[in-house]
Amino acid sequence: MAASSEISSLDSVIANSLTGKALQEYNRIHYGRTDHHELSVKKSNQKNAQENGFEISAYDFPARKEETRNPRVVKVGIIQNSIATSTDKPINEQRQAIFDKIRKIIEAAGEEGVNIICLQEAWSMPFAFCTREKQPWCEFAETVDNGPSTQFLKDLAIKYGMVIISPILERDEVHGDTIWNTAVVINEAGKVIGKHRKNHIPRVGDFNESTYYFEGNTGHPVFETKFGKIAINICYGRHHPLNWLMFGVNGAEIVFNPSATVAGLSEHLWAVEARNAAIANSYFTCAINRVGTESFPNEFTSGDGKPAHKDFGHFYGSSYVTAPDGARTPGLSRIKDGLLIAKIDLNLCRQIKDKWGFTMTQRLDLYAESLNKAIKHDFEPQVIRKK
Amino acid sequence: MAASSEISSLDSVIANSLTGKALQEYNRIHYGRTDHHELSVKKSNQKNAQENGFEISAYDFPARKEETRNPRVVKVGIIQNSIATSTDKPINEQRQAIFDKIRKIIEAAGEEGVNIICLQEAWSMPFAFCTREKQPWCEFAETVDNGPSTQFLKDLAIKYGMVIISPILERDEVHGDTIWNTAVVINEAGKVIGKHRKNHIPRVGDFNESTYYFEGNTGHPVFETKFGKIAINICYGRHHPLNWLMFGVNGAEIVFNPSATVAGLSEHLWAVEARNAAIANSYFTCAINRVGTESFPNEFTSGDGKPAHKDFGHFYGSSYVTAPDGARTPGLSRIKDGLLIAKIDLNLCRQIKDKWGFTMTQRLDLYAESLNKAIKHDFEPQVIRKK
């Protein structure tokens, strides 16, 4: 299905089709609040967005005022984008074209006062892992500290005093030139404060990523930034509740899920998984998916008996934010670049922990014991048969 | 809000408001398939349902035909119901009134060839735990093997050759007359093959259940029945991904989630949690919620500063089934008793495991190690601060 025949979003279909009580009830039951708490965006940024072909929207998640803690209000931004030129162009040219479009979106975020921004998975390249070709795609891999993406973003981080999460294809020159799928965290002073490597690697559909890199070896780090404690669950890790859990156990208040996933495979799961994680772990989650259809120079097959082809299918965007109470924003477009801003009060995390008590009632000791048994070769599942 | 002013369901709002491409796209993206695969129900059962004020609907979840395994098609039924008389009536009378209405629904299920049926949490009583009164409500507690609910259901199990899951308030006479929130599994020969006790007990809103019973001590049993391997995640356990996970680790193919939850608290979470569990664990989940508003003889407060009152709020029904691929049925009504039947091929579980690979990629060894560290008193979360 070509992008032109795609609906722009399920959220827009609903907003255009329902009215009155029906719309109010839809919003209450589906989104978790009757009003989206939409925030206005500067005229200059609306103009920037229109001229540069991206969507911009902003929503508020206030918390109850506490007596003993000040509000901890931060603005989070998430960016979804298509690639910017064709995949047969020289590597540097492809990357520069993406930099050029991303700069304009980050500038808009900066002017809206965004404090923490996260880009999509492997944002500085096409998602070429469908091809199983090592070259030229491995040439997109970059070092964490001094690669072109980090260099490019450091300046913007300093300019806007912004923490930037940059998910890249990493080249680890110290450890045998190995390749990793990695999120780099750059703080508001332009320093790389750390990295996280994707914990769970897919082998599904055209996601041949296990051909390129292994399961991450960086654990579940939480980065304590000026603006809150953040973590990154990269793409396929969103299917694994334990991955989400450990970021929560380590104290995350916001978990970003930079992704790249396509319509035929996962679109009906998209609204469920990152949202469930926010609920189960009493933190904010930010689900980010790339957008558009990417075509590659050489044809490849999809292990489904169908003819060889050159495109990956439609990356459906639909990035959204969920609060710890389960309320969520509408999604960005399915077909267009976008910036979604959420003004959030981090105090809501603990308020929801107090209300629902999930961390208190989760019985981690029981599960530590159960999992220790489950991983043994001689594990006997607890199965009850007819007496 | 009185039941009469409630919309009957979000699903009916959508079906009545969207048409053509918009409806098709809504179904694809939201439900996971463009067509609901609705099955017809016998005329006699439609009549039974209409005469006795319950809804009946049925859906099909076929699987790919395999060469080396036969299809394993079973019919699963879930029942949601309001109580049947006022809560100031004698205990036996209240229970008998519920038995009388449930018999008719189970008969309909039996005549549709349902193989496994599950009732809602504490189905044979009002959900009186909001009151914090021990009496008369503890008198509803029953023994697993010979209590009135088990006696009542045994006959129906034999009559229809049906496995019945009966979530009751349990009285354990052997262990100090203790009270538990327990699901009893009765097989198609009318034998009690085992029980499972609710693992996670809420302390939220009016759910004062921790006043009555403790966290379950029965682990995560999977019951190997004639019709497949089943487990029960009772109510609040659906908020805990680890609880869902362990039933999967023990081999469950269908996990029932008999619940009792109200509109003000959890309605926007309802479509997310059991569905996420089906996706994450590659099994079927059946989310069941009671329906209606229950009023009690004496007033109680809700710990929210509001005046004392006598009702629990609106139990919103909306029971639904999700397949391992994430496709789901529409929900039953928000306001009416109902029977939802899903004809499912259990082969789909392994087919989805092969496709998505979640059990292969879930790195249980990593999490066993991480959780073992996390439960220690001197646990140090993995936090990265600015260098």
CSV table of N, CA and C in Angstrom, one decimal, chain B residues 4-134:
chain,number,residue,atom,x,y,z
B,4,SER,N,-28.3,3.0,33.3
B,4,SER,CA,-29.1,3.4,32.1
B,4,SER,C,-28.5,4.5,31.3
B,5,SER,N,-27.6,5.3,31.9
B,5,SER,CA,-27.0,6.4,31.1
B,5,SER,C,-25.6,5.9,30.5
B,6,GLU,N,-25.2,4.7,30.8
B,6,GLU,CA,-23.9,4.2,30.3
B,6,GLU,C,-24.1,3.8,28.8
B,7,ILE,N,-23.0,4.1,28.0
B,7,ILE,CA,-23.0,3.5,26.6
B,7,ILE,C,-22.8,2.0,26.8
B,8,SER,N,-23.3,1.3,25.8
B,8,SER,CA,-23.3,-0.2,25.9
B,8,SER,C,-21.9,-0.7,25.7
B,9,SER,N,-21.1,-0.1,24.8
B,9,SER,CA,-19.7,-0.5,24.7
B,9,SER,C,-19.0,0.4,23.7
B,10,LEU,N,-17.7,0.5,23.8
B,10,LEU,CA,-16.9,1.3,22.9
B,10,LEU,C,-17.0,0.6,21.5
B,11,ASP,N,-17.0,-0.7,21.5
B,11,ASP,CA,-17.0,-1.5,20.3
B,11,ASP,C,-18.3,-1.2,19.5
B,12,SER,N,-19.4,-1.0,20.2
B,12,SER,CA,-20.7,-0.7,19.5
B,12,SER,C,-20.7,0.7,19.0
B,13,VAL,N,-20.1,1.6,19.7
B,13,VAL,CA,-19.9,3.0,19.3
B,13,VAL,C,-19.2,3.0,17.9
B,14,ILE,N,-18.1,2.3,17.9
B,14,ILE,CA,-17.3,2.3,16.7
B,14,ILE,C,-18.1,1.6,15.5
B,15,ALA,N,-18.7,0.5,15.8
B,15,ALA,CA,-19.4,-0.2,14.7
B,15,ALA,C,-20.5,0.7,14.2
B,16,ASN,N,-21.1,1.5,15.0
B,16,ASN,CA,-22.2,2.4,14.6
B,16,ASN,C,-21.8,3.7,13.9
B,17,SER,N,-20.5,4.1,14.2
B,17,SER,CA,-20.1,5.4,13.7
B,17,SER,C,-19.2,5.4,12.5
B,18,LEU,N,-18.4,4.3,12.3
B,18,LEU,CA,-17.4,4.3,11.2
B,18,LEU,C,-18.0,3.4,10.1
B,19,THR,N,-17.6,3.7,8.9
B,19,THR,CA,-18.0,2.9,7.8
B,19,THR,C,-16.9,2.8,6.8
B,20,GLY,N,-17.0,1.9,5.8
B,20,GLY,CA,-16.1,1.8,4.7
B,20,GLY,C,-14.7,1.6,5.1
B,21,LYS,N,-13.8,2.4,4.4
B,21,LYS,CA,-12.4,2.3,4.6
B,21,LYS,C,-12.0,2.6,6.1
B,22,ALA,N,-12.7,3.6,6.7
B,22,ALA,CA,-12.3,4.0,8.0
B,22,ALA,C,-12.6,2.9,9.0
B,23,LEU,N,-13.7,2.2,8.8
B,23,LEU,CA,-14.0,1.1,9.7
B,23,LEU,C,-13.0,-0.1,9.5
B,24,GLN,N,-12.7,-0.3,8.2
B,24,GLN,CA,-11.8,-1.4,7.9
B,24,GLN,C,-10.4,-1.1,8.5
B,25,GLU,N,-10.0,0.1,8.4
B,25,GLU,CA,-8.7,0.5,9.0
B,25,GLU,C,-8.7,0.4,10.5
B,26,TYR,N,-9.8,0.9,11.1
B,26,TYR,CA,-10.0,0.8,12.5
B,26,TYR,C,-9.9,-0.7,13.0
B,27,ASN,N,-10.6,-1.5,12.3
B,27,ASN,CA,-10.6,-2.9,12.7
B,27,ASN,C,-9.2,-3.5,12.6
B,28,ARG,N,-8.5,-3.2,11.5
B,28,ARG,CA,-7.2,-3.7,11.2
B,28,ARG,C,-6.2,-3.3,12.3
B,29,ILE,N,-6.2,-2.0,12.6
B,29,ILE,CA,-5.2,-1.4,13.5
B,29,ILE,C,-5.6,-1.7,14.9
B,30,HIS,N,-6.9,-1.5,15.3
B,30,HIS,CA,-7.3,-1.7,16.7
B,30,HIS,C,-7.5,-3.1,17.1
B,31,TYR,N,-8.3,-3.9,16.3
B,31,TYR,CA,-8.6,-5.2,16.7
B,31,TYR,C,-7.5,-6.2,16.2
B,32,GLY,N,-6.8,-5.9,15.2
B,32,GLY,CA,-5.8,-6.8,14.7
B,32,GLY,C,-6.2,-7.6,13.5
B,33,ARG,N,-7.5,-7.4,13.1
B,33,ARG,CA,-7.9,-8.0,11.8
B,33,ARG,C,-9.1,-7.3,11.3
B,34,THR,N,-9.2,-7.2,10.0
B,34,THR,CA,-10.3,-6.4,9.4
B,34,THR,C,-11.7,-7.0,9.6
B,35,ASP,N,-11.7,-8.3,9.8
B,35,ASP,CA,-13.0,-9.0,10.0
B,35,ASP,C,-13.0,-9.7,11.3
B,36,HIS,N,-14.1,-9.5,12.0
B,36,HIS,CA,-14.2,-10.1,13.4
B,36,HIS,C,-14.3,-11.6,13.4
B,37,HIS,N,-14.5,-12.2,12.3
B,37,HIS,CA,-14.7,-13.7,12.2
B,37,HIS,C,-15.8,-14.1,13.2
B,38,GLU,N,-17.0,-13.4,13.1
B,38,GLU,CA,-18.1,-13.7,14.0
B,38,GLU,C,-18.7,-15.0,13.6
B,39,LEU,N,-19.1,-15.8,14.6
B,39,LEU,CA,-19.7,-17.1,14.3
B,39,LEU,C,-21.2,-17.0,14.7
B,40,SER,N,-22.1,-17.7,14.0
B,40,SER,CA,-23.5,-17.7,14.3
B,40,SER,C,-23.8,-18.5,15.6
B,41,VAL,N,-24.8,-18.2,16.2
B,41,VAL,CA,-25.2,-18.9,17.4
B,41,VAL,C,-26.6,-19.5,17.2
B,42,LYS,N,-26.9,-20.6,17.8
B,42,LYS,CA,-28.2,-21.3,17.5
B,42,LYS,C,-29.3,-20.4,17.9
B,43,LYS,N,-30.4,-20.5,17.1
B,43,LYS,CA,-31.6,-19.7,17.3
B,43,LYS,C,-32.2,-19.9,18.8
B,44,SER,N,-32.1,-21.2,19.2
B,44,SER,CA,-32.6,-21.5,20.6
B,44,SER,C,-31.8,-20.8,21.6
B,45,ASN,N,-30.5,-20.6,21.4
B,45,ASN,CA,-29.7,-19.9,22.4
B,45,ASN,C,-29.9,-18.4,22.3
B,46,GLN,N,-30.2,-17.9,21.1
B,46,GLN,CA,-30.5,-16.5,20.9
B,46,GLN,C,-31.8,-16.2,21.7
B,47,LYS,N,-32.7,-17.1,21.6
B,47,LYS,CA,-34.0,-16.9,22.3
B,47,LYS,C,-33.8,-17.0,23.8
B,48,ASN,N,-33.0,-18.0,24.3
B,48,ASN,CA,-32.6,-18.1,25.7
B,48,ASN,C,-32.0,-16.8,26.2
B,49,ALA,N,-31.1,-16.3,25.4
B,49,ALA,CA,-30.3,-15.1,25.8
B,49,ALA,C,-31.3,-13.9,25.9
B,50,GLN,N,-32.1,-13.7,24.9
B,50,GLN,CA,-33.1,-12.6,24.9
B,50,GLN,C,-34.0,-12.7,26.1
B,51,GLU,N,-34.6,-13.9,26.3
B,51,GLU,CA,-35.5,-14.1,27.4
B,51,GLU,C,-34.9,-13.8,28.8
B,52,ASN,N,-33.6,-14.2,28.9
B,52,ASN,CA,-33.0,-14.1,30.2
B,52,ASN,C,-32.1,-12.9,30.3
B,53,GLY,N,-32.1,-12.0,29.4
B,53,GLY,CA,-31.4,-10.7,29.5
B,53,GLY,C,-29.9,-10.8,29.4
B,54,PHE,N,-29.4,-11.8,28.7
B,54,PHE,CA,-27.9,-11.7,28.5
B,54,PHE,C,-27.6,-11.7,27.0
B,55,GLU,N,-26.4,-11.2,26.8
B,55,GLU,CA,-25.9,-11.1,25.4
B,55,GLU,C,-25.1,-12.4,25.1
B,56,ILE,N,-25.1,-12.8,23.8
B,56,ILE,CA,-24.3,-13.9,23.5
B,56,ILE,C,-23.6,-13.7,22.1
B,57,SER,N,-22.4,-13.9,22.1
B,57,SER,CA,-21.6,-13.7,20.8
B,57,SER,C,-20.5,-14.7,20.7
B,58,ALA,N,-20.1,-14.9,19.5
B,58,ALA,CA,-19.1,-15.9,19.3
B,58,ALA,C,-18.1,-15.5,18.1
B,59,TYR,N,-16.9,-15.9,18.3
B,59,TYR,CA,-15.8,-15.5,17.3
B,59,TYR,C,-14.9,-16.6,17.0
B,60,ASP,N,-14.3,-16.6,15.9
B,60,ASP,CA,-13.4,-17.7,15.5
B,60,ASP,C,-12.0,-17.2,15.4
B,61,PHE,N,-11.0,-18.0,15.9
B,61,PHE,CA,-9.6,-17.7,15.7
B,61,PHE,C,-8.9,-18.9,15.1
B,62,PRO,N,-9.0,-19.0,13.8
B,62,PRO,CA,-8.4,-20.2,13.1
B,62,PRO,C,-6.9,-20.1,13.1
B,63,ALA,N,-6.2,-21.2,12.9
B,63,ALA,CA,-4.7,-21.3,12.8
B,63,ALA,C,-4.4,-21.9,11.4
B,64,ARG,N,-3.2,-21.7,11.0
B,64,ARG,CA,-2.7,-22.3,9.8
B,64,ARG,C,-2.7,-23.9,10.0
B,65,LYS,N,-3.1,-24.6,8.9
B,65,LYS,CA,-3.1,-26.0,9.0
B,65,LYS,C,-1.6,-26.5,9.0
B,66,GLU,N,-1.3,-27.4,9.9
B,66,GLU,CA,0.1,-27.9,10.0
B,66,GLU,C,0.1,-29.3,9.3
B,67,GLU,N,1.3,-29.7,9.0
B,67,GLU,CA,1.5,-31.0,8.4
B,67,GLU,C,1.6,-32.1,9.4
B,68,THR,N,2.2,-31.8,10.5
B,68,THR,CA,2.6,-32.8,11.5
B,68,THR,C,1.8,-32.8,12.8
B,69,ARG,N,0.9,-31.8,12.9
B,69,ARG,CA,0.0,-31.8,14.1
B,69,ARG,C,-1.4,-31.6,13.6
B,70,ASN,N,-2.3,-32.3,14.2
B,70,ASN,CA,-3.7,-32.0,13.9
B,70,ASN,C,-4.2,-30.7,14.5
B,71,PRO,N,-5.2,-30.0,14.0
B,71,PRO,CA,-5.7,-28.8,14.6
B,71,PRO,C,-6.2,-29.2,16.0
B,72,ARG,N,-6.0,-28.3,17.0
B,72,ARG,CA,-6.5,-28.5,18.3
B,72,ARG,C,-7.6,-27.4,18.6
B,73,VAL,N,-8.7,-27.6,18.1
B,73,VAL,CA,-9.8,-26.6,18.1
B,73,VAL,C,-10.6,-26.8,19.4
B,74,VAL,N,-10.7,-25.8,20.2
B,74,VAL,CA,-11.5,-25.9,21.4
B,74,VAL,C,-12.4,-24.6,21.5
B,75,LYS,N,-13.6,-24.8,22.1
B,75,LYS,CA,-14.4,-23.6,22.3
B,75,LYS,C,-14.4,-23.2,23.8
B,76,VAL,N,-14.0,-21.9,23.9
B,76,VAL,CA,-13.8,-21.3,25.2
B,76,VAL,C,-15.0,-20.4,25.4
B,77,GLY,N,-15.6,-20.4,26.6
B,77,GLY,CA,-16.7,-19.5,27.0
B,77,GLY,C,-16.3,-18.7,28.2
B,78,ILE,N,-16.7,-17.4,28.2
B,78,ILE,CA,-16.5,-16.6,29.4
B,78,ILE,C,-17.8,-15.9,29.7
B,79,ILE,N,-18.1,-15.8,31.0
B,79,ILE,CA,-19.4,-15.3,31.4
B,79,ILE,C,-19.2,-14.1,32.3
B,80,GLN,N,-19.9,-13.0,32.0
B,80,GLN,CA,-19.9,-11.8,33.0
B,80,GLN,C,-21.4,-11.7,33.4
B,81,ASN,N,-21.5,-11.3,34.7
B,81,ASN,CA,-22.9,-11.1,35.2
B,81,ASN,C,-23.0,-10.2,36.4
B,82,SER,N,-24.1,-9.6,36.5
B,82,SER,CA,-24.5,-8.8,37.7
B,82,SER,C,-25.0,-9.7,38.8
B,83,ILE,N,-25.1,-9.2,40.0
B,83,ILE,CA,-25.7,-10.1,41.0
B,83,ILE,C,-27.2,-10.1,40.7
B,84,ALA,N,-27.9,-11.0,41.5
B,84,ALA,CA,-29.2,-11.3,41.0
B,84,ALA,C,-30.3,-10.9,42.0
B,85,THR,N,-29.9,-10.4,43.2
B,85,THR,CA,-30.9,-9.9,44.1
B,85,THR,C,-30.2,-8.9,45.0
B,86,SER,N,-30.9,-8.3,45.9
B,86,SER,CA,-30.3,-7.2,46.7
B,86,SER,C,-29.4,-7.8,47.8
B,87,THR,N,-28.4,-7.1,48.2
B,87,THR,CA,-27.4,-7.6,49.1
B,87,THR,C,-27.8,-7.7,50.6
B,88,ASP,N,-29.1,-7.3,50.8
B,88,ASP,CA,-29.5,-7.4,52.2
B,88,ASP,C,-30.4,-8.7,52.4
B,89,LYS,N,-30.5,-9.5,51.3
B,89,LYS,CA,-31.2,-10.7,51.4
B,89,LYS,C,-30.3,-11.8,52.2
B,90,PRO,N,-30.9,-12.8,52.7
B,90,PRO,CA,-30.1,-13.9,53.3
B,90,PRO,C,-29.0,-14.4,52.3
B,91,ILE,N,-27.9,-14.8,52.8
B,91,ILE,CA,-26.8,-15.3,52.0
B,91,ILE,C,-27.2,-16.4,51.0
B,92,ASN,N,-27.9,-17.4,51.6
B,92,ASN,CA,-28.3,-18.5,50.7
B,92,ASN,C,-29.2,-18.1,49.6
B,93,GLU,N,-30.0,-17.1,49.9
B,93,GLU,CA,-31.0,-16.6,48.9
B,93,GLU,C,-30.2,-15.8,47.8
B,94,GLN,N,-29.2,-15.0,48.2
B,94,GLN,CA,-28.4,-14.3,47.2
B,94,GLN,C,-27.7,-15.2,46.3
B,95,ARG,N,-27.1,-16.2,46.9
B,95,ARG,CA,-26.3,-17.2,46.1
B,95,ARG,C,-27.2,-18.0,45.2
B,96,GLN,N,-28.3,-18.4,45.7
B,96,GLN,CA,-29.2,-19.2,44.8
B,96,GLN,C,-29.7,-18.4,43.6
B,97,ALA,N,-30.0,-17.1,43.9
B,97,ALA,CA,-30.4,-16.3,42.7
B,97,ALA,C,-29.3,-16.2,41.7
B,98,ILE,N,-28.1,-16.1,42.1
B,98,ILE,CA,-27.0,-16.1,41.1
B,98,ILE,C,-26.9,-17.4,40.4
B,99,PHE,N,-27.0,-18.5,41.2
B,99,PHE,CA,-27.0,-19.9,40.5
B,99,PHE,C,-28.0,-20.0,39.5
B,100,ASP,N,-29.2,-19.4,39.8
B,100,ASP,CA,-30.3,-19.6,38.8
B,100,ASP,C,-30.1,-18.9,37.5
B,101,LYS,N,-29.4,-17.7,37.6
B,101,LYS,CA,-29.2,-17.0,36.4
B,101,LYS,C,-28.0,-17.6,35.6
B,102,ILE,N,-27.0,-18.0,36.4
B,102,ILE,CA,-25.8,-18.6,35.8
B,102,ILE,C,-26.1,-20.0,35.1
B,103,ARG,N,-27.0,-20.7,35.7
B,103,ARG,CA,-27.4,-22.0,35.0
B,103,ARG,C,-27.8,-21.8,33.6
B,104,LYS,N,-28.7,-20.8,33.4
B,104,LYS,CA,-29.2,-20.5,32.0
B,104,LYS,C,-28.1,-20.2,31.1
B,105,ILE,N,-27.1,-19.4,31.6
B,105,ILE,CA,-26.0,-19.0,30.7
B,105,ILE,C,-25.1,-20.2,30.4
B,106,ILE,N,-24.8,-21.0,31.4
B,106,ILE,CA,-24.0,-22.2,31.1
B,106,ILE,C,-24.7,-23.2,30.2
B,107,GLU,N,-26.0,-23.3,30.4
B,107,GLU,CA,-26.8,-24.2,29.4
B,107,GLU,C,-26.6,-23.7,28.0
B,108,ALA,N,-26.7,-22.4,27.8
B,108,ALA,CA,-26.5,-21.9,26.4
B,108,ALA,C,-25.1,-22.2,25.9
B,109,ALA,N,-24.1,-22.1,26.8
B,109,ALA,CA,-22.7,-22.4,26.5
B,109,ALA,C,-22.6,-23.9,26.1
B,110,GLY,N,-23.2,-24.7,26.9
B,110,GLY,CA,-23.2,-26.2,26.7
B,110,GLY,C,-23.8,-26.5,25.4
B,111,GLU,N,-24.9,-25.9,25.1
B,111,GLU,CA,-25.6,-26.2,23.8
B,111,GLU,C,-24.8,-25.7,22.6
B,112,GLU,N,-23.9,-24.7,22.8
B,112,GLU,CA,-23.0,-24.2,21.7
B,112,GLU,C,-21.7,-25.1,21.7
B,113,GLY,N,-21.6,-26.1,22.5
B,113,GLY,CA,-20.5,-27.0,22.4
B,113,GLY,C,-19.2,-26.4,23.1
B,114,VAL,N,-19.4,-25.5,24.0
B,114,VAL,CA,-18.3,-24.9,24.7
B,114,VAL,C,-17.6,-26.0,25.6
B,115,ASN,N,-16.2,-26.0,25.5
B,115,ASN,CA,-15.4,-27.0,26.2
B,115,ASN,C,-14.9,-26.6,27.5
B,116,ILE,N,-14.6,-25.3,27.6
B,116,ILE,CA,-14.0,-24.7,28.8
B,116,ILE,C,-14.7,-23.4,29.1
B,117,ILE,N,-15.3,-23.3,30.3
B,117,ILE,CA,-15.9,-22.0,30.6
B,117,ILE,C,-15.3,-21.4,31.9
B,118,CYS,N,-15.3,-20.1,31.9
B,118,CYS,CA,-14.7,-19.5,33.1
B,118,CYS,C,-15.7,-18.4,33.6
B,119,LEU,N,-16.0,-18.4,34.9
B,119,LEU,CA,-16.9,-17.4,35.5
B,119,LEU,C,-16.1,-16.2,36.0
B,120,GLN,N,-16.7,-15.2,36.4
B,120,GLN,CA,-16.0,-14.0,36.9
B,120,GLN,C,-15.5,-14.2,38.3
B,121,GLU,N,-14.6,-13.3,38.8
B,121,GLU,CA,-14.1,-13.4,40.1
B,121,GLU,C,-15.2,-13.4,41.2
B,122,ALA,N,-15.1,-14.3,42.2
B,122,ALA,CA,-16.0,-14.3,43.3
B,122,ALA,C,-17.5,-14.3,42.8
B,123,TRP,N,-17.7,-15.1,41.8
B,123,TRP,CA,-18.9,-15.0,41.0
B,123,TRP,C,-20.2,-15.3,41.8
B,124,SER,N,-20.1,-16.1,42.9
B,124,SER,CA,-21.3,-16.5,43.6
B,124,SER,C,-21.7,-15.5,44.8
B,125,MET,N,-21.2,-14.3,44.7
B,125,MET,CA,-21.4,-13.4,45.8
B,125,MET,C,-21.3,-11.9,45.2
B,126,PRO,N,-21.8,-10.9,46.0
B,126,PRO,CA,-21.5,-9.5,45.6
B,126,PRO,C,-20.1,-9.3,46.0
B,127,PHE,N,-19.5,-8.3,45.3
B,127,PHE,CA,-18.1,-7.9,45.6
B,127,PHE,C,-18.0,-7.0,46.8
B,128,ALA,N,-18.2,-7.6,48.0
B,128,ALA,CA,-18.5,-6.8,49.2
B,128,ALA,C,-17.3,-6.3,49.9
B,129,PHE,N,-16.1,-6.5,49.3
B,129,PHE,CA,-14.9,-6.1,50.0
B,129,PHE,C,-14.6,-4.6,50.2
B,130,CYS,N,-15.5,-3.9,49.5
B,130,CYS,CA,-15.5,-2.4,49.7
B,130,CYS,C,-15.9,-2.0,51.1
B,131,THR,N,-16.7,-2.9,51.7
B,131,THR,CA,-17.3,-2.5,53.0
B,131,THR,C,-16.4,-2.6,54.2
B,132,ARG,N,-15.4,-3.5,54.1
B,132,ARG,CA,-14.5,-3.9,55.2
B,132,ARG,C,-15.3,-4.6,56.4
B,133,GLU,N,-16.6,-4.9,56.2
B,133,GLU,CA,-17.3,-5.7,57.1
B,133,GLU,C,-17.0,-7.1,56.9
B,134,LYS,N,-16.6,-7.8,58.0
B,134,LYS,CA,-16.4,-9.2,57.9
B,134,LYS,C,-17.7,-10.0,57.8
